[in-house]
XYZ file of C-alpha atoms in Angstrom:
667
model
C 288.804 -134.409 -68.005
C 286.704 -132.200 -69.795
C 283.646 -130.627 -67.805
C 281.691 -129.856 -71.044
C 282.221 -126.157 -70.938
C 283.426 -126.322 -74.354
C 284.974 -122.784 -76.518
C 282.931 -120.075 -74.871
C 282.102 -117.199 -77.227
C 280.379 -113.606 -74.844
C 278.213 -112.865 -77.734
C 275.374 -115.621 -78.142
C 274.290 -114.997 -81.302
C 277.904 -115.486 -82.312
C 278.334 -118.620 -80.740
C 274.930 -120.022 -82.374
C 276.333 -119.870 -86.150
C 279.269 -122.667 -84.931
C 278.428 -126.428 -83.552
C 281.357 -126.462 -80.887
C 283.581 -129.066 -83.137
C 284.027 -125.978 -85.666
C 284.809 -123.513 -82.771
C 287.239 -125.549 -81.316
C 288.600 -126.121 -85.195
C 288.483 -121.943 -85.734
C 289.972 -121.725 -81.647
C 292.775 -123.674 -83.097
C 293.527 -122.152 -85.727
C 293.242 -118.705 -84.280
C 296.316 -119.893 -81.425
C 298.240 -121.548 -83.790
C 298.673 -117.870 -85.692
C 299.030 -115.812 -82.355
C 301.547 -118.258 -81.007
C 303.680 -117.813 -84.382
C 303.558 -113.939 -83.507
C 302.441 -112.951 -80.129
C 298.957 -111.688 -81.858
C 296.962 -111.884 -84.796
C 296.274 -109.179 -87.266
C 294.167 -108.635 -90.209
C 297.066 -109.912 -92.709
C 297.068 -112.976 -90.856
C 294.334 -114.266 -92.030
C 294.269 -114.442 -95.695
C 296.797 -117.341 -95.656
C 294.710 -119.042 -92.560
C 291.555 -119.420 -94.042
C 292.688 -120.092 -97.321
C 293.561 -123.519 -95.689
C 290.091 -124.207 -94.604
C 288.988 -126.542 -96.751
C 285.451 -124.398 -96.697
C 287.496 -121.464 -98.715
C 290.223 -123.328 -100.778
C 288.497 -124.129 -104.001
C 286.939 -120.739 -103.843
C 288.645 -117.937 -102.932
C 292.767 -117.294 -103.500
C 294.169 -115.001 -100.440
C 293.773 -111.952 -102.991
C 290.077 -112.467 -103.653
C 290.015 -113.043 -99.116
C 291.935 -109.862 -98.710
C 290.157 -107.687 -100.842
C 286.638 -108.872 -99.058
C 288.752 -108.303 -95.616
C 289.959 -104.902 -96.613
C 285.457 -103.618 -96.349
C 285.327 -104.654 -93.470
C 289.464 -103.412 -92.174
C 291.636 -100.324 -93.317
C 294.562 -101.969 -91.618
C 296.510 -104.963 -92.045
C 298.309 -104.990 -88.959
C 295.183 -104.022 -86.797
C 295.101 -106.651 -84.140
C 291.983 -109.095 -83.962
C 290.193 -111.199 -81.613
C 288.712 -114.657 -81.517
C 285.582 -113.321 -81.749
C 286.711 -110.841 -84.903
C 288.021 -113.835 -86.365
C 284.947 -115.777 -86.164
C 283.016 -113.411 -87.695
C 285.084 -112.733 -90.879
C 284.638 -116.375 -91.179
C 281.373 -115.932 -91.166
C 281.666 -113.292 -93.783
C 283.287 -115.528 -96.044
C 281.286 -117.859 -95.880
C 278.469 -116.037 -96.943
C 280.673 -114.912 -99.277
C 281.499 -118.419 -100.836
C 277.857 -119.011 -100.089
C 276.917 -115.898 -102.651
C 279.623 -117.298 -105.236
C 278.903 -120.730 -105.258
C 275.245 -120.006 -106.535
C 274.257 -122.573 -103.797
C 275.357 -125.070 -106.508
C 276.573 -127.433 -104.231
C 273.578 -129.714 -103.866
C 274.231 -133.090 -102.163
C 273.808 -136.529 -104.182
C 271.575 -137.777 -101.594
C 269.250 -136.794 -98.506
C 271.147 -137.909 -95.847
C 274.528 -135.076 -97.135
C 273.741 -132.148 -96.502
C 270.607 -132.730 -93.020
C 273.312 -131.758 -89.997
C 275.091 -128.532 -91.871
C 275.372 -124.795 -90.153
C 275.048 -122.645 -92.874
C 271.424 -122.209 -91.758
C 270.143 -122.461 -88.467
C 266.317 -121.378 -88.583
C 263.933 -123.730 -87.203
C 260.818 -125.306 -89.510
C 258.407 -125.147 -87.336
C 256.470 -127.556 -89.610
C 258.795 -129.655 -89.520
C 259.506 -129.992 -85.899
C 255.682 -130.907 -85.280
C 255.973 -133.728 -87.874
C 258.820 -135.424 -86.064
C 257.759 -134.397 -82.683
C 254.045 -136.306 -83.750
C 256.418 -138.889 -85.313
C 257.747 -139.616 -81.908
C 254.763 -139.441 -79.601
C 253.097 -142.397 -82.375
C 256.377 -144.609 -82.832
C 257.580 -144.414 -78.820
C 254.217 -144.210 -76.959
C 254.359 -147.511 -76.192
C 258.155 -147.631 -74.845
C 258.145 -148.440 -71.105
C 261.141 -145.467 -70.464
C 259.794 -142.792 -72.865
C 256.636 -143.122 -72.067
C 256.931 -141.465 -68.768
C 258.066 -138.278 -70.956
C 254.953 -138.316 -73.843
C 253.166 -136.701 -75.429
C 255.613 -133.969 -76.221
C 254.383 -130.269 -76.823
C 255.210 -129.632 -79.885
C 254.715 -125.438 -79.379
C 257.423 -125.851 -76.476
C 261.186 -126.684 -76.706
C 260.446 -129.907 -74.585
C 261.562 -131.452 -77.414
C 265.052 -130.574 -77.385
C 264.844 -130.945 -73.505
C 263.921 -134.416 -73.659
C 267.127 -134.845 -76.147
C 269.527 -133.813 -73.582
C 269.998 -137.273 -71.910
C 270.818 -139.055 -74.851
C 267.723 -141.685 -74.394
C 265.829 -140.443 -77.167
C 268.085 -140.495 -80.010
C 269.127 -143.938 -78.993
C 265.194 -144.942 -78.846
C 264.418 -143.272 -82.587
C 267.781 -144.976 -84.043
C 266.491 -148.239 -82.871
C 262.612 -147.785 -83.885
C 264.674 -147.186 -87.749
C 266.863 -149.970 -87.607
C 265.379 -152.344 -84.987
C 268.464 -154.136 -83.001
C 271.029 -151.080 -84.096
C 271.248 -150.633 -80.092
C 271.511 -152.862 -77.572
C 269.034 -150.908 -74.970
C 270.855 -152.503 -71.615
C 273.853 -150.022 -72.854
C 271.765 -147.307 -72.756
C 271.797 -145.035 -69.578
C 267.854 -144.878 -68.734
C 267.770 -143.507 -64.730
C 265.755 -140.201 -63.921
C 268.489 -138.119 -63.485
C 271.871 -138.521 -65.564
C 274.847 -137.992 -64.767
C 277.041 -135.711 -67.030
C 279.727 -139.026 -67.708
C 276.093 -141.110 -68.199
C 274.574 -138.112 -70.333
C 278.241 -138.329 -72.403
C 278.398 -141.562 -73.160
C 274.347 -142.013 -74.332
C 275.377 -139.248 -77.077
C 277.958 -141.327 -77.493
C 276.191 -144.066 -77.996
C 273.976 -142.524 -80.215
C 275.798 -140.975 -82.362
C 278.026 -143.739 -83.198
C 275.310 -145.831 -83.764
C 273.358 -142.861 -86.151
C 276.853 -143.543 -88.237
C 276.168 -147.259 -88.364
C 272.433 -147.221 -89.585
C 273.533 -144.578 -92.202
C 273.666 -140.777 -90.585
C 275.718 -137.782 -91.725
C 277.185 -136.820 -88.593
C 280.523 -135.021 -89.623
C 279.409 -131.369 -87.809
C 277.792 -133.195 -84.397
C 279.572 -133.754 -81.410
C 278.475 -134.646 -78.069
C 278.594 -131.358 -75.981
C 275.969 -129.564 -79.719
C 273.587 -133.091 -78.035
C 274.407 -132.122 -74.758
C 273.157 -128.323 -75.523
C 270.317 -129.349 -77.880
C 271.240 -127.214 -80.277
C 267.967 -127.013 -82.034
C 269.271 -127.441 -85.341
C 271.617 -129.736 -85.468
C 268.935 -131.721 -82.921
C 265.937 -131.413 -85.876
C 268.522 -132.211 -88.114
C 269.689 -135.729 -86.751
C 266.238 -136.241 -85.989
C 265.146 -135.531 -89.791
C 267.493 -138.139 -91.134
C 266.913 -140.643 -88.739
C 262.687 -140.816 -89.537
C 263.942 -140.684 -93.342
C 265.659 -143.810 -93.005
C 262.677 -145.691 -91.231
C 260.328 -144.030 -94.161
C 262.784 -145.241 -97.233
C 263.906 -148.543 -95.573
C 261.854 -150.569 -98.033
C 262.926 -148.804 -101.319
C 265.426 -151.514 -102.452
C 264.915 -154.601 -104.122
C 265.633 -157.098 -101.536
C 262.491 -155.324 -99.464
C 260.404 -154.955 -102.297
C 261.200 -157.409 -105.017
C 258.533 -155.941 -107.180
C 260.120 -152.473 -107.694
C 261.065 -154.369 -110.951
C 258.309 -153.847 -112.416
C 259.278 -150.060 -112.671
C 262.009 -150.948 -115.188
C 262.478 -152.390 -118.779
C 265.179 -154.094 -119.051
C 268.176 -155.872 -117.107
C 270.135 -153.233 -117.469
C 267.527 -151.232 -115.645
C 268.226 -153.267 -112.810
C 271.439 -152.648 -112.323
C 270.823 -148.828 -112.823
C 267.555 -149.398 -109.739
C 270.042 -151.454 -107.712
C 272.299 -148.150 -107.593
C 270.177 -145.670 -106.896
C 269.493 -143.759 -103.070
C 265.671 -144.796 -101.474
C 264.935 -141.053 -102.420
C 265.088 -141.189 -106.111
C 263.999 -145.128 -105.997
C 260.568 -143.047 -104.425
C 260.566 -140.838 -107.748
C 260.896 -143.345 -109.572
C 257.771 -145.509 -108.495
C 255.739 -142.168 -108.135
C 256.694 -140.705 -111.429
C 255.633 -144.923 -112.892
C 252.310 -144.626 -111.369
C 252.111 -140.738 -112.608
C 252.582 -141.473 -116.211
C 250.451 -144.590 -115.885
C 247.439 -142.192 -114.847
C 247.990 -139.940 -117.509
C 250.098 -137.414 -115.485
C 251.998 -135.463 -118.289
C 254.946 -134.145 -116.221
C 257.560 -135.623 -114.497
C 258.545 -134.921 -110.547
C 262.060 -134.390 -110.136
C 261.918 -133.303 -106.725
C 259.875 -133.855 -103.276
C 259.153 -129.746 -103.500
C 258.710 -127.443 -106.320
C 257.197 -130.373 -108.638
C 254.348 -131.151 -106.087
C 253.249 -127.590 -104.771
C 250.248 -127.667 -106.299
C 248.651 -130.655 -105.318
C 248.636 -131.763 -108.803
C 250.697 -135.047 -109.019
C 249.750 -136.034 -105.402
C 246.127 -136.081 -106.412
C 246.599 -138.349 -109.653
C 248.533 -140.839 -107.199
C 246.074 -141.283 -105.445
C 243.708 -141.418 -108.177
C 245.577 -144.212 -109.391
C 246.494 -146.148 -106.266
C 242.842 -145.737 -104.034
C 240.334 -144.688 -106.614
C 237.800 -146.467 -103.719
C 239.489 -143.121 -101.743
C 239.271 -140.153 -104.287
C 237.793 -138.882 -106.842
C 237.748 -135.763 -109.719
C 236.977 -132.851 -107.004
C 240.973 -132.301 -106.139
C 241.886 -132.382 -110.286
C 238.824 -130.047 -110.703
C 239.440 -127.429 -107.939
C 241.841 -124.634 -109.249
C 242.971 -123.202 -105.552
C 246.106 -125.427 -104.542
C 245.549 -124.921 -100.981
C 241.988 -126.491 -101.240
C 243.493 -129.038 -103.541
C 246.424 -129.992 -100.996
C 243.259 -130.156 -98.172
C 241.693 -132.975 -100.141
C 244.481 -135.382 -100.851
C 246.064 -135.509 -97.153
C 241.960 -135.825 -96.440
C 242.371 -139.042 -98.921
C 245.768 -140.013 -97.579
C 244.221 -140.105 -94.008
C 241.826 -142.853 -95.367
C 244.898 -145.323 -96.218
C 245.832 -144.290 -92.674
C 248.999 -142.648 -94.340
C 250.340 -140.725 -90.966
C 249.780 -136.989 -91.400
C 253.996 -135.835 -91.799
C 252.600 -132.099 -93.502
C 249.675 -129.838 -93.774
C 247.930 -128.374 -96.723
C 250.579 -125.268 -95.834
C 253.306 -127.368 -96.402
C 252.349 -128.909 -99.336
C 251.522 -125.287 -101.294
C 255.086 -124.442 -99.698
C 256.562 -126.922 -101.285
C 258.784 -128.125 -97.811
C 261.336 -131.051 -99.673
C 261.614 -132.880 -96.158
C 258.151 -133.591 -95.282
C 256.413 -133.757 -98.869
C 259.235 -137.145 -99.127
C 257.851 -138.417 -95.514
C 254.411 -138.200 -97.008
C 254.910 -139.620 -100.370
C 257.366 -142.139 -98.559
C 254.258 -143.380 -96.155
C 251.948 -143.715 -99.797
C 253.957 -146.339 -100.638
C 254.598 -147.804 -97.319
C 250.349 -147.902 -97.627
C 249.913 -148.716 -101.294
C 252.422 -149.310 -103.516
C 250.403 -150.768 -106.322
C 253.519 -152.690 -107.748
C 252.154 -156.536 -108.818
C 253.654 -159.327 -108.960
C 256.174 -158.775 -111.762
C 256.666 -161.478 -114.190
C 259.009 -164.409 -112.546
C 262.355 -163.991 -114.963
C 262.311 -160.497 -113.669
C 262.324 -161.321 -110.352
C 264.656 -163.872 -110.754
C 267.130 -161.541 -112.423
C 266.875 -159.356 -109.299
C 267.548 -161.602 -106.792
C 270.558 -162.446 -109.165
C 271.620 -158.944 -108.828
C 271.542 -158.670 -105.284
C 274.168 -159.898 -103.385
C 274.525 -162.602 -100.985
C 274.728 -161.992 -97.555
C 278.425 -161.831 -96.699
C 279.129 -159.195 -99.840
C 276.510 -157.499 -99.027
C 277.607 -157.152 -94.767
C 280.712 -156.251 -96.181
C 279.665 -154.028 -98.874
C 277.725 -152.171 -95.809
C 280.463 -151.044 -93.570
C 282.707 -150.320 -96.380
C 280.164 -147.983 -97.314
C 279.271 -146.357 -93.788
C 283.154 -146.204 -93.109
C 283.185 -144.020 -96.071
C 280.321 -141.562 -95.426
C 281.507 -141.489 -91.846
C 285.085 -139.861 -93.541
C 283.308 -136.574 -94.324
C 284.620 -136.741 -97.808
C 282.382 -134.448 -100.286
C 280.538 -137.608 -102.016
C 278.117 -139.324 -100.008
C 278.306 -143.015 -101.435
C 274.490 -144.634 -101.635
C 275.725 -148.475 -103.226
C 279.398 -148.751 -102.827
C 280.190 -151.413 -106.268
C 278.468 -148.730 -108.236
C 279.355 -145.330 -107.253
C 283.436 -146.161 -106.483
C 283.569 -147.267 -110.551
C 284.888 -143.821 -111.784
C 287.506 -143.476 -109.182
C 286.323 -140.451 -108.180
C 285.433 -141.602 -104.984
C 288.161 -143.699 -103.896
C 290.290 -140.928 -104.676
C 288.422 -138.798 -102.527
C 288.775 -141.509 -100.134
C 293.162 -142.203 -100.377
C 293.584 -138.081 -99.988
C 291.563 -138.850 -96.795
C 294.275 -141.547 -95.742
C 296.813 -140.808 -97.262
C 296.773 -136.743 -97.238
C 298.527 -135.408 -100.152
C 298.807 -139.200 -102.275
C 296.215 -137.961 -104.796
C 297.248 -135.629 -108.008
C 294.303 -133.824 -108.494
C 295.503 -132.674 -111.877
C 295.003 -135.973 -113.181
C 292.095 -136.228 -111.233
C 288.099 -136.391 -113.677
C 285.341 -135.427 -111.540
C 282.049 -136.735 -112.219
C 279.825 -136.322 -114.233
C 281.821 -137.859 -116.326
C 280.992 -138.582 -120.301
C 284.485 -140.115 -121.375
C 284.917 -144.047 -120.078
C 288.780 -143.032 -120.957
C 288.609 -140.806 -118.411
C 286.957 -143.344 -115.502
C 289.488 -145.770 -116.456
C 292.409 -142.515 -116.050
C 290.643 -142.241 -112.020
C 291.114 -145.812 -111.422
C 294.535 -146.292 -112.825
C 295.410 -143.503 -110.458
C 293.667 -145.177 -107.363
C 295.362 -148.491 -108.540
C 299.071 -146.421 -108.762
C 298.113 -144.680 -105.320
C 297.319 -148.480 -103.546
C 300.868 -150.410 -104.569
C 302.776 -147.204 -103.146
C 300.986 -148.110 -100.042
C 302.377 -151.427 -100.564
C 298.830 -152.432 -101.014
C 298.254 -156.479 -102.892
C 297.660 -155.723 -106.084
C 298.600 -157.806 -108.291
C 297.580 -158.278 -111.780
C 294.784 -155.500 -110.665
C 294.165 -152.739 -113.325
C 292.244 -149.256 -113.096
C 289.433 -151.500 -115.497
C 289.064 -154.034 -113.375
C 287.231 -150.892 -111.285
C 285.453 -149.808 -114.163
C 283.603 -153.171 -114.710
C 282.595 -153.120 -110.841
C 284.721 -156.578 -110.047
C 283.253 -157.015 -106.563
C 285.665 -159.228 -105.655
C 288.394 -157.248 -106.348
C 286.359 -154.006 -104.878
C 286.172 -155.165 -101.375
C 289.790 -156.888 -101.130
C 291.204 -152.414 -102.277
C 288.727 -151.304 -99.895
C 289.947 -154.085 -96.873
C 293.154 -152.773 -97.284
C 292.381 -149.236 -97.699
C 290.220 -149.482 -94.062
C 293.210 -151.287 -92.576
C 295.934 -148.536 -93.866
C 293.156 -146.303 -92.603
C 293.681 -148.137 -89.241
C 297.238 -148.920 -88.959
C 298.021 -145.400 -89.618
C 295.434 -144.410 -87.278
C 297.475 -145.975 -84.518
C 300.993 -145.417 -85.445
C 300.148 -141.416 -85.763
C 299.646 -141.811 -81.654
C 303.449 -141.041 -81.322
C 303.424 -141.543 -77.946
C 302.661 -144.785 -77.852
C 303.845 -146.331 -81.433
C 307.060 -143.896 -81.164
C 306.546 -143.983 -85.192
C 307.195 -147.361 -85.867
C 304.968 -149.227 -88.294
C 301.477 -151.372 -86.613
C 300.801 -154.689 -87.661
C 298.286 -156.929 -87.279
C 300.387 -158.711 -84.425
C 300.819 -155.933 -82.520
C 296.732 -155.038 -82.169
C 296.953 -158.379 -81.032
C 299.305 -159.057 -78.155
C 298.056 -155.694 -77.098
C 294.718 -157.159 -76.878
C 296.098 -160.268 -75.069
C 298.332 -158.225 -72.635
C 295.299 -155.741 -71.831
C 293.113 -158.710 -70.951
C 295.590 -160.084 -68.643
C 296.759 -157.386 -66.639
C 293.117 -156.634 -65.907
C 293.344 -160.335 -64.247
C 290.997 -161.889 -66.517
C 291.982 -165.173 -68.496
C 290.579 -165.419 -71.271
C 292.839 -164.531 -74.904
C 292.889 -164.777 -78.036
C 295.019 -166.974 -80.779
C 294.089 -164.867 -83.634
C 291.829 -162.771 -85.165
C 289.920 -165.852 -86.462
C 290.101 -167.466 -83.644
C 286.892 -169.508 -83.416
C 286.800 -168.751 -79.322
C 285.717 -165.038 -80.066
C 282.301 -166.068 -81.119
C 281.286 -166.565 -76.725
C 282.165 -162.742 -76.601
C 283.275 -162.950 -73.210
C 287.073 -161.733 -74.447
C 286.114 -158.274 -76.019
C 283.456 -158.012 -73.061
C 286.786 -158.509 -70.669
C 289.408 -156.480 -73.178
C 285.925 -153.832 -73.048
C 286.099 -153.831 -68.935
C 289.836 -153.700 -69.020
C 290.081 -150.607 -70.853
C 287.079 -149.175 -68.735
C 285.968 -150.965 -65.558
C 282.903 -149.279 -65.702
C 281.513 -149.891 -68.978
C 280.452 -152.817 -68.437
C 277.372 -154.547 -66.474
C 278.238 -158.255 -66.038
C 275.045 -158.957 -64.446
C 274.019 -158.227 -68.359
C 276.725 -160.670 -69.589
C 276.080 -164.314 -70.808
C 278.460 -167.424 -71.216
C 278.544 -167.186 -74.815
C 277.638 -170.923 -74.985
C 273.922 -171.436 -76.913
C 273.375 -169.033 -80.012
C 271.033 -166.956 -77.859
C 273.361 -166.356 -75.702
C 276.322 -165.227 -78.186
C 273.647 -163.002 -80.006
C 273.704 -161.716 -77.232
C 276.889 -161.402 -75.895
C 277.720 -159.781 -79.847
C 274.926 -157.302 -79.912
C 276.399 -155.817 -76.079
C 279.306 -155.944 -77.253
C 279.145 -153.663 -79.979
C 277.100 -151.132 -78.213
C 279.347 -150.856 -75.445
C 282.139 -150.538 -77.652
C 279.919 -147.550 -79.311
C 279.101 -146.373 -75.948
C 282.686 -145.742 -74.734
C 283.956 -144.226 -78.196
C 284.285 -146.792 -80.569
C 282.908 -145.684 -84.288
C 282.510 -149.342 -85.891
C 280.799 -150.667 -88.681
C 280.362 -154.782 -87.998
C 277.564 -156.285 -86.662
C 276.872 -159.164 -84.309
C 277.038 -161.768 -86.880
C 280.423 -160.691 -87.727
C 281.410 -161.442 -84.053
C 279.489 -164.692 -84.365
C 280.818 -165.985 -87.104
C 284.616 -164.674 -86.197
C 284.850 -162.453 -89.233
C 288.245 -162.415 -89.397
C 288.480 -158.279 -90.962
C 285.770 -157.646 -89.133
C 287.670 -158.961 -85.518
C 290.490 -156.908 -86.328
C 288.450 -153.799 -86.787
C 287.510 -154.432 -83.609
C 290.009 -154.638 -81.953
C 292.080 -151.974 -83.437
C 288.856 -149.376 -81.962
C 289.118 -150.577 -78.683
C 292.996 -150.010 -78.581
C 292.675 -146.484 -80.378
C 290.491 -145.500 -78.139
C 292.392 -146.812 -74.913
C 295.721 -145.443 -75.955
C 294.084 -141.898 -76.170
C 293.239 -142.111 -72.733
C 295.247 -140.786 -69.338
C 296.632 -143.721 -67.817
C 295.514 -142.077 -64.487
C 292.024 -141.920 -65.626
C 291.192 -145.607 -65.760
C 292.916 -147.574 -62.414
C 289.753 -147.429 -60.534
C 286.100 -148.604 -60.953
C 284.629 -145.847 -60.269
C 286.373 -143.407 -62.652
C 283.967 -141.741 -65.014
C 284.722 -142.655 -69.133
C 287.229 -139.706 -70.089
C 284.423 -137.419 -72.096
C 285.234 -137.250 -75.629
C 284.491 -133.429 -75.841
C 287.947 -132.760 -74.159
C 289.168 -129.269 -76.121
C 293.016 -130.292 -75.481
C 292.841 -133.446 -77.512
C 295.584 -133.843 -79.806
C 295.668 -133.055 -83.800
C 296.730 -136.235 -84.531
C 293.637 -137.675 -82.322
C 290.853 -134.630 -84.186
C 291.705 -136.185 -87.449
C 291.262 -140.213 -86.150
C 287.672 -139.836 -85.833
C 286.829 -142.794 -87.507
C 287.995 -145.362 -85.246
C 287.046 -143.423 -82.230
C 284.412 -140.595 -82.055
C 285.553 -137.303 -80.776
C 283.789 -134.316 -80.790
C 286.684 -132.692 -83.581
C 286.457 -136.717 -85.006
C 285.743 -135.314 -88.672
C 286.262 -132.348 -90.511
C 283.786 -129.747 -89.584
C 282.180 -127.888 -92.372
C 285.421 -125.725 -91.736
C 288.079 -127.570 -91.028
C 291.243 -127.226 -93.229
């Protein structure tokens, strides 16, 4: 059992430069190098660092050796772990400089929790605190701790128990977490706190946050840059929730023809927000194009034009006449407040071009006055045709969130659009079946030549066939054309392959043999039976599963204390089934399962999603020491055990652990 100590570094500044995930990864690399020769020398570092993903495409071994030579004259000099970390930091800085900072994300979500830069933006912190104070003021449990004073560290102290993040997630996407599963005692023990953080991280992934670099130990310590990064992502998801055609069909007014509607559907929400802003600015006579929420809005002119167009009754020429950007920013905020926009930023934040806070500000304006009229019925009808049916949308959501949780470089906003060039699928294949992709024969986006996309997708199909996927009469061009039925079938086989491989890799249980769906089914039935329960499932499409009782008994069988049976219904009425299904998902996430299904998937007994849920519970269970799960009083095994096996560390996306996903420094 872990005692939450993690990897300790005596130099506090050095310790603060890494998350626990990264420290454990680098410690493992260091120990591995020491094991081979009994000590680690400067000469051991180039091949070790070259294997790390953050460096292997930036430097060759000779370049690394040259950089190290600037600090060390003797290659045989022995170095300790802290020197190893300093060398890594030095190399990381060189890598960033060499790259020129060009690795910008395709989505606002992607890099919010990286660990290269750890300075805390006090304006952002104050803005997020105001958001929390406003949205959680009526919450029965949280209200006793509010309002938070932004000038202190009270935000981070409050985040240490994990309740705050869980509550924020439910504000952003209501119903994500069954609040009955949150531990909300005034004083929590370490296991209860750990459960909350595990539930919060798994739920954050389930609403689309990128948490690749964050582990529960980082949240227990309330590391400021990681806590703020996660809060930032959650708030952005809340503020941008309506920027899609399903929620706001009037957005079709932004496009000219049917082809543009397809493009609009594929855009991430922040890009839709920019498109909306430029649509109104053009109509208002503003001649520039706003391409970001930073440098392009620093002078405040775009805001003055936007508010004049959307709310002329609250605006006027004064904001455009003044030549002082700070004065203009002040006027703009005063005008926006008349629209009841919450003040997410100060005039100084506008002038300094704070991207996160400016995005939040524009999103607030959109929510209160989007200025879109009911577009012509033909456009609306086409937009409705373009949006997917409920089942397709549900599967797209599941696969998108799963792919983004793997820690690949590309962030996926829309499965059906983003995989059509083949690159994302190659990244996923390389993650779930390392070495399967021939990168020399792959073309990285942006791809101008159509045949290059087909080549990428042909390689995807070839690898799929090598992995024994069912791909009869399927060609790469089918992916390029965006055949939704085919894509969903391929992605399901990919996800299922990943699940079965993860279970197979737990060699102590599988003896390296192939795992089948039947193995998972039998394991679940036997587990429940051995716990003295009577429920059984005939198959993954057994309609009796809709009550939820079997999965609650399975969860209780793998960890007796995790289910509060006083909260469980008989699962007979539709309402009772919904209550049980919601509780099952939150309890599984609280236990440590990283799952992306919805309550409806359990109620309707979606065969695929039922299999993923069962496999995830099995994977978590097989990692636990048997003696830790024998009595009702036994605490849940911590997801922060620094002695996890390498196989478990790689297996992040069916059961979260702190080394779950590949950290920025991991090879």
